[in-house]
Short mmCIF file of N, CA, C and O in Angstrom, two decimals:
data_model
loop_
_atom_site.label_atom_id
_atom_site.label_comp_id
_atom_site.label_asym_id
_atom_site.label_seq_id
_atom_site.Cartn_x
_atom_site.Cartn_y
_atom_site.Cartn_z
N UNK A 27 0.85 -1.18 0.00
CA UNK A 27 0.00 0.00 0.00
C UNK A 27 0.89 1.24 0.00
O UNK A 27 1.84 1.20 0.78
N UNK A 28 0.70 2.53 -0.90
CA UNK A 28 1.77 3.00 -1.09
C UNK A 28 1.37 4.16 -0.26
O UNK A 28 1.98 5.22 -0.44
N UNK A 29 0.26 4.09 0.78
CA UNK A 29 0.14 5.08 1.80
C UNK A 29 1.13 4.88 3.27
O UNK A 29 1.67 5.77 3.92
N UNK A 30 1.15 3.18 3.53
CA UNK A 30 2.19 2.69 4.44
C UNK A 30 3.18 3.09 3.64
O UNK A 30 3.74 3.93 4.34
N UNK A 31 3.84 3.03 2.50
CA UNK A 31 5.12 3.31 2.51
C UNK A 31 5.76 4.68 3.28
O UNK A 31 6.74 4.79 4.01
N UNK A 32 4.69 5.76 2.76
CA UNK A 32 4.42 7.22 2.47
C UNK A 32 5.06 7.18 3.96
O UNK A 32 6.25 7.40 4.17
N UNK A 33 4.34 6.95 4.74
CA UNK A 33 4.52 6.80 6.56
C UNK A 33 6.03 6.18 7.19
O UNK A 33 6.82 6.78 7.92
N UNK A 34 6.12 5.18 6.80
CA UNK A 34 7.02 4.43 6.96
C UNK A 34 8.86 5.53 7.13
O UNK A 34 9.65 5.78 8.05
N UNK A 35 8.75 5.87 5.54
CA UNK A 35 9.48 6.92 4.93
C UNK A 35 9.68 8.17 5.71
O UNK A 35 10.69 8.87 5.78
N UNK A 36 8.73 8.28 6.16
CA UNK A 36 8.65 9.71 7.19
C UNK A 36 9.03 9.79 8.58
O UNK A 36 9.60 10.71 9.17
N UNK A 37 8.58 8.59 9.03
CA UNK A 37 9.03 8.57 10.29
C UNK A 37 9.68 7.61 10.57
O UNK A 37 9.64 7.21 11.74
N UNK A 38 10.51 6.88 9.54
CA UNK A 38 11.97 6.89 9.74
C UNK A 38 12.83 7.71 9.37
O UNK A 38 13.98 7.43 9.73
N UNK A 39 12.66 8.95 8.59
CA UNK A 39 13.14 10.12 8.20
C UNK A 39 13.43 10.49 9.74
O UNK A 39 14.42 10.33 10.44
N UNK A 40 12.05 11.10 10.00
CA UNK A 40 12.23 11.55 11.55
C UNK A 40 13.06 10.96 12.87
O UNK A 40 13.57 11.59 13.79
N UNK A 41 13.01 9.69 12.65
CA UNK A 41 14.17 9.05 13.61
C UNK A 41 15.19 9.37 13.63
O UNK A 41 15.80 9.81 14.60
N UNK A 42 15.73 9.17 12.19
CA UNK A 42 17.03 8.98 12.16
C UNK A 42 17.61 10.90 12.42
O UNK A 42 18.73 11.35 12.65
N UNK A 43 16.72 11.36 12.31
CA UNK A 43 16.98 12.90 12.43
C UNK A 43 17.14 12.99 13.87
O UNK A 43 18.20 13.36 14.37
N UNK A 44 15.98 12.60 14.66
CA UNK A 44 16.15 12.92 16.06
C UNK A 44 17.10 12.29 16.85
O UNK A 44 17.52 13.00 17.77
N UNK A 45 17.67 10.89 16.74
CA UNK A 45 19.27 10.52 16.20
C UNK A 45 20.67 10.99 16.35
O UNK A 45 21.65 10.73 17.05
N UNK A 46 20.34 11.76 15.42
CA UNK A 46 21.94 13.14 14.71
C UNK A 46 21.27 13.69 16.54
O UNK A 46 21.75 13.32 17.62
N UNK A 47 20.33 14.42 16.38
CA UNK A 47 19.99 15.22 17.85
C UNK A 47 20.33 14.60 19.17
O UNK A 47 20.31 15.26 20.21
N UNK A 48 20.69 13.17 19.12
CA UNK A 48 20.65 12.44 20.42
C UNK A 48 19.40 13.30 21.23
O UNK A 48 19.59 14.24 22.00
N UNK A 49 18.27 12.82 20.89
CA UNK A 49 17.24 13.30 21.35
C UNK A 49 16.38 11.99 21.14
O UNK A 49 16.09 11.72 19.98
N UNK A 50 15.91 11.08 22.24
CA UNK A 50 14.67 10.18 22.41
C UNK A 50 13.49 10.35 23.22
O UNK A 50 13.36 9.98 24.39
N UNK A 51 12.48 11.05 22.37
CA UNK A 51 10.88 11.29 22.58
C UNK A 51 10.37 10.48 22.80
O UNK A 51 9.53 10.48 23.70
N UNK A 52 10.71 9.10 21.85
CA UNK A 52 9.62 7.99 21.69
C UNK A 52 10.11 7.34 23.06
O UNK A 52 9.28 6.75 23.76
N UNK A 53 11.83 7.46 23.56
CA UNK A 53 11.63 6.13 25.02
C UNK A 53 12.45 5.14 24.44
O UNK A 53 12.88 4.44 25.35
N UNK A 54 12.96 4.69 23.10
CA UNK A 54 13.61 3.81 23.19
C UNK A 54 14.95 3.45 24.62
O UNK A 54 15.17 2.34 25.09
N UNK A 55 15.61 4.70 25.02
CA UNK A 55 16.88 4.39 25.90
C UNK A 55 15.68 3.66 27.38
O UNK A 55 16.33 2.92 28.12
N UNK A 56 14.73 3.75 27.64
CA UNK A 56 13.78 3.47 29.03
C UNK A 56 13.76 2.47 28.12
O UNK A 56 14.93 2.09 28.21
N UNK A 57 13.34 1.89 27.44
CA UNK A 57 13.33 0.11 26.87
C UNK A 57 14.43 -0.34 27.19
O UNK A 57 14.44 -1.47 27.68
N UNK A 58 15.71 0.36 27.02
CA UNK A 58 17.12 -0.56 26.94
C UNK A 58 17.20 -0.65 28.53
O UNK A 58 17.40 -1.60 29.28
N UNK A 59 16.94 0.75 28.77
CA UNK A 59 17.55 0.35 30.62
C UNK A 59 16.93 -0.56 31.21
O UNK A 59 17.54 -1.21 32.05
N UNK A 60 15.66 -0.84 30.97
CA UNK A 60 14.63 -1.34 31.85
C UNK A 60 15.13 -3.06 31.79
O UNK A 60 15.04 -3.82 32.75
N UNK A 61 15.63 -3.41 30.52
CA UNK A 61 16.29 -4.67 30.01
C UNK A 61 17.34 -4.79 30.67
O UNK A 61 17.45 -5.81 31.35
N UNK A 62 18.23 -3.98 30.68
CA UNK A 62 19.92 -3.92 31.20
C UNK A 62 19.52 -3.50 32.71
O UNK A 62 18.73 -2.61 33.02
N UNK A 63 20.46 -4.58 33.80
CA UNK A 63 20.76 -3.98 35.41
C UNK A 63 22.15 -3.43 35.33
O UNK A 63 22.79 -4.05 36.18
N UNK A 64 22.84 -2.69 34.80
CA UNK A 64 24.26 -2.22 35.17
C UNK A 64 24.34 -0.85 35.53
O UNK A 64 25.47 -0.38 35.71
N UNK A 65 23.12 0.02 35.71
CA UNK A 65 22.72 1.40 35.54
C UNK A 65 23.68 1.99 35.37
O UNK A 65 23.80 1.69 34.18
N UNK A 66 24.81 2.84 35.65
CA UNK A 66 25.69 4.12 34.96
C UNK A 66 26.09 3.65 33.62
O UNK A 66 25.73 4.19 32.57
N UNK A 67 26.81 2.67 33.70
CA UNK A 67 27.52 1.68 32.71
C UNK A 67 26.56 1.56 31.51
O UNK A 67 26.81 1.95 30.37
N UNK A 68 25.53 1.01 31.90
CA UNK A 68 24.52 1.34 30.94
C UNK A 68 24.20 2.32 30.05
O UNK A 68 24.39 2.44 28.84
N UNK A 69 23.59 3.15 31.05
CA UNK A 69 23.63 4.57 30.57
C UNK A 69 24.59 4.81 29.44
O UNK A 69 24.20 4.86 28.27
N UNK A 70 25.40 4.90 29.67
CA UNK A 70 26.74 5.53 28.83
C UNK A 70 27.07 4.51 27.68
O UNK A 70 27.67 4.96 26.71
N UNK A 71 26.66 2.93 27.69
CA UNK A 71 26.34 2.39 26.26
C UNK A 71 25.20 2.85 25.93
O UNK A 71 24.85 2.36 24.85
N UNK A 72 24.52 3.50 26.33
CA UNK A 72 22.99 3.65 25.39
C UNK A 72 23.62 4.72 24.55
O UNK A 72 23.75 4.68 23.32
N UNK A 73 24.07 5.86 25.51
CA UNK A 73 24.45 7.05 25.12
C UNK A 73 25.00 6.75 23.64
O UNK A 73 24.61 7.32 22.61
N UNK A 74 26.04 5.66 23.74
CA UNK A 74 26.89 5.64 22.09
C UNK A 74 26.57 4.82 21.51
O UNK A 74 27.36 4.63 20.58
N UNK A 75 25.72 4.09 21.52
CA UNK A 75 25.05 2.92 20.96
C UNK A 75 23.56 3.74 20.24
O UNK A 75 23.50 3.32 19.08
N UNK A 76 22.67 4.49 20.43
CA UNK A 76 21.94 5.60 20.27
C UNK A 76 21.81 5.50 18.97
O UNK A 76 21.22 4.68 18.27
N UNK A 77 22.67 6.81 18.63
CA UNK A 77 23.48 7.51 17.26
C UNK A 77 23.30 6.39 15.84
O UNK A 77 23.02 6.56 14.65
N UNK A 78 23.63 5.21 16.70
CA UNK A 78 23.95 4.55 15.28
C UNK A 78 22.90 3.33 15.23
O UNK A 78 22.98 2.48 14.34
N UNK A 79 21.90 3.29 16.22
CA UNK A 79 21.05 2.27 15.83
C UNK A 79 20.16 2.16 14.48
O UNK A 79 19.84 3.23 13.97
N UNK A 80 19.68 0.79 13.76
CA UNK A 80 19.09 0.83 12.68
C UNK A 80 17.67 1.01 13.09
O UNK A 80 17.16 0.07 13.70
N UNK A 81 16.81 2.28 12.83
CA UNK A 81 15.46 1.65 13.16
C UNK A 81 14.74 1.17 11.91
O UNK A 81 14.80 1.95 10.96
N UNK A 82 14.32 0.46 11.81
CA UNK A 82 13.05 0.30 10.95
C UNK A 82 11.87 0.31 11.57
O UNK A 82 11.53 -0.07 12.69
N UNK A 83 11.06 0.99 10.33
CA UNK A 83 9.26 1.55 10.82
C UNK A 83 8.61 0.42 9.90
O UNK A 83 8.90 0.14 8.74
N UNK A 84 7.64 -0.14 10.74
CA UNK A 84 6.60 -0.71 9.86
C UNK A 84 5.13 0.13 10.33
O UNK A 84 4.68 0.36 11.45
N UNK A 85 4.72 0.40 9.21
CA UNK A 85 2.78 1.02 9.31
C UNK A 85 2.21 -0.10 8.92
O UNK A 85 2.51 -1.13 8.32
N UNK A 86 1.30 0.38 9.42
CA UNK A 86 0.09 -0.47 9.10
C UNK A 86 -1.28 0.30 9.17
O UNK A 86 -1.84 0.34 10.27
N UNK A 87 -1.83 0.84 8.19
CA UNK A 87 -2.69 1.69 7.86
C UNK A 87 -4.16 1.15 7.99
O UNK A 87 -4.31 0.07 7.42
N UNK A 88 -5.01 1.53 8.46
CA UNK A 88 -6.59 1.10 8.85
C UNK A 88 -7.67 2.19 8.63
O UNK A 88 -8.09 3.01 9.44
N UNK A 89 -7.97 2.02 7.53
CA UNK A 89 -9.16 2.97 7.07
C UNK A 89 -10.51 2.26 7.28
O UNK A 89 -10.91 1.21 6.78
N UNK A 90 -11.14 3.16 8.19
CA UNK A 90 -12.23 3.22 9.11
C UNK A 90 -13.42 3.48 8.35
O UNK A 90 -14.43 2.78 8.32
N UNK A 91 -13.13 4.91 7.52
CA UNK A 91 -14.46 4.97 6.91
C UNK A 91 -13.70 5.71 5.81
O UNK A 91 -12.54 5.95 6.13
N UNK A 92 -14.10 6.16 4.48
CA UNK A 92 -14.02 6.59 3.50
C UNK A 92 -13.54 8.06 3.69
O UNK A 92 -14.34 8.87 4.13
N UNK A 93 -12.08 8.50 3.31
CA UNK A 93 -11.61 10.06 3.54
C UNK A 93 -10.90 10.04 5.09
O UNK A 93 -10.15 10.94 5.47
N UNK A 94 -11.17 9.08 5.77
CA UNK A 94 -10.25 9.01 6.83
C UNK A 94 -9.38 7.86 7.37
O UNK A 94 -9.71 6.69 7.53
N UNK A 95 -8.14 8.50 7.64
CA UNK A 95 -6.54 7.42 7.44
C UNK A 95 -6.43 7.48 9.25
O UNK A 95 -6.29 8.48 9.96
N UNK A 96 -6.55 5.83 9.70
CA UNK A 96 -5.77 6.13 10.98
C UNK A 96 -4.80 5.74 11.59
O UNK A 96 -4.48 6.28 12.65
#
């Protein structure tokens, strides 16, 4: 569906941007810590581990009624 792509494209655009920013909105580093017990140590691999993770986005698009995407 070339509306999931449309999405997909964008907000992995946006990741990888917020990324370069070392800036996490979405929470991924609270997923890693919550996994990892080494807390400082941790921390400071997330810190450089961050930057260079691959994300991939999958959408999945669900149209409800006709003219509206949710």
């Amino acid at each position: 569906m070339k509306t999931a792509e449309t999405y997909q494209k964008r907000y992995t655009t946006l990741i990888k941007k917020l990324q370069k920013l070392n800036l996490d909105p979405i929470g991924f580093g609270e997923d890693y810590l919550a996994l990892h017990l080494n807390g400082k140590k941790d921390w400071e691999d997330w810190k450089k581990l961050y930057p260079t993770i691959d994300v991939q986005v999958k959408a999945k698009i669900l149209i409800k009624t006709p003219g509206n995407i949710y």
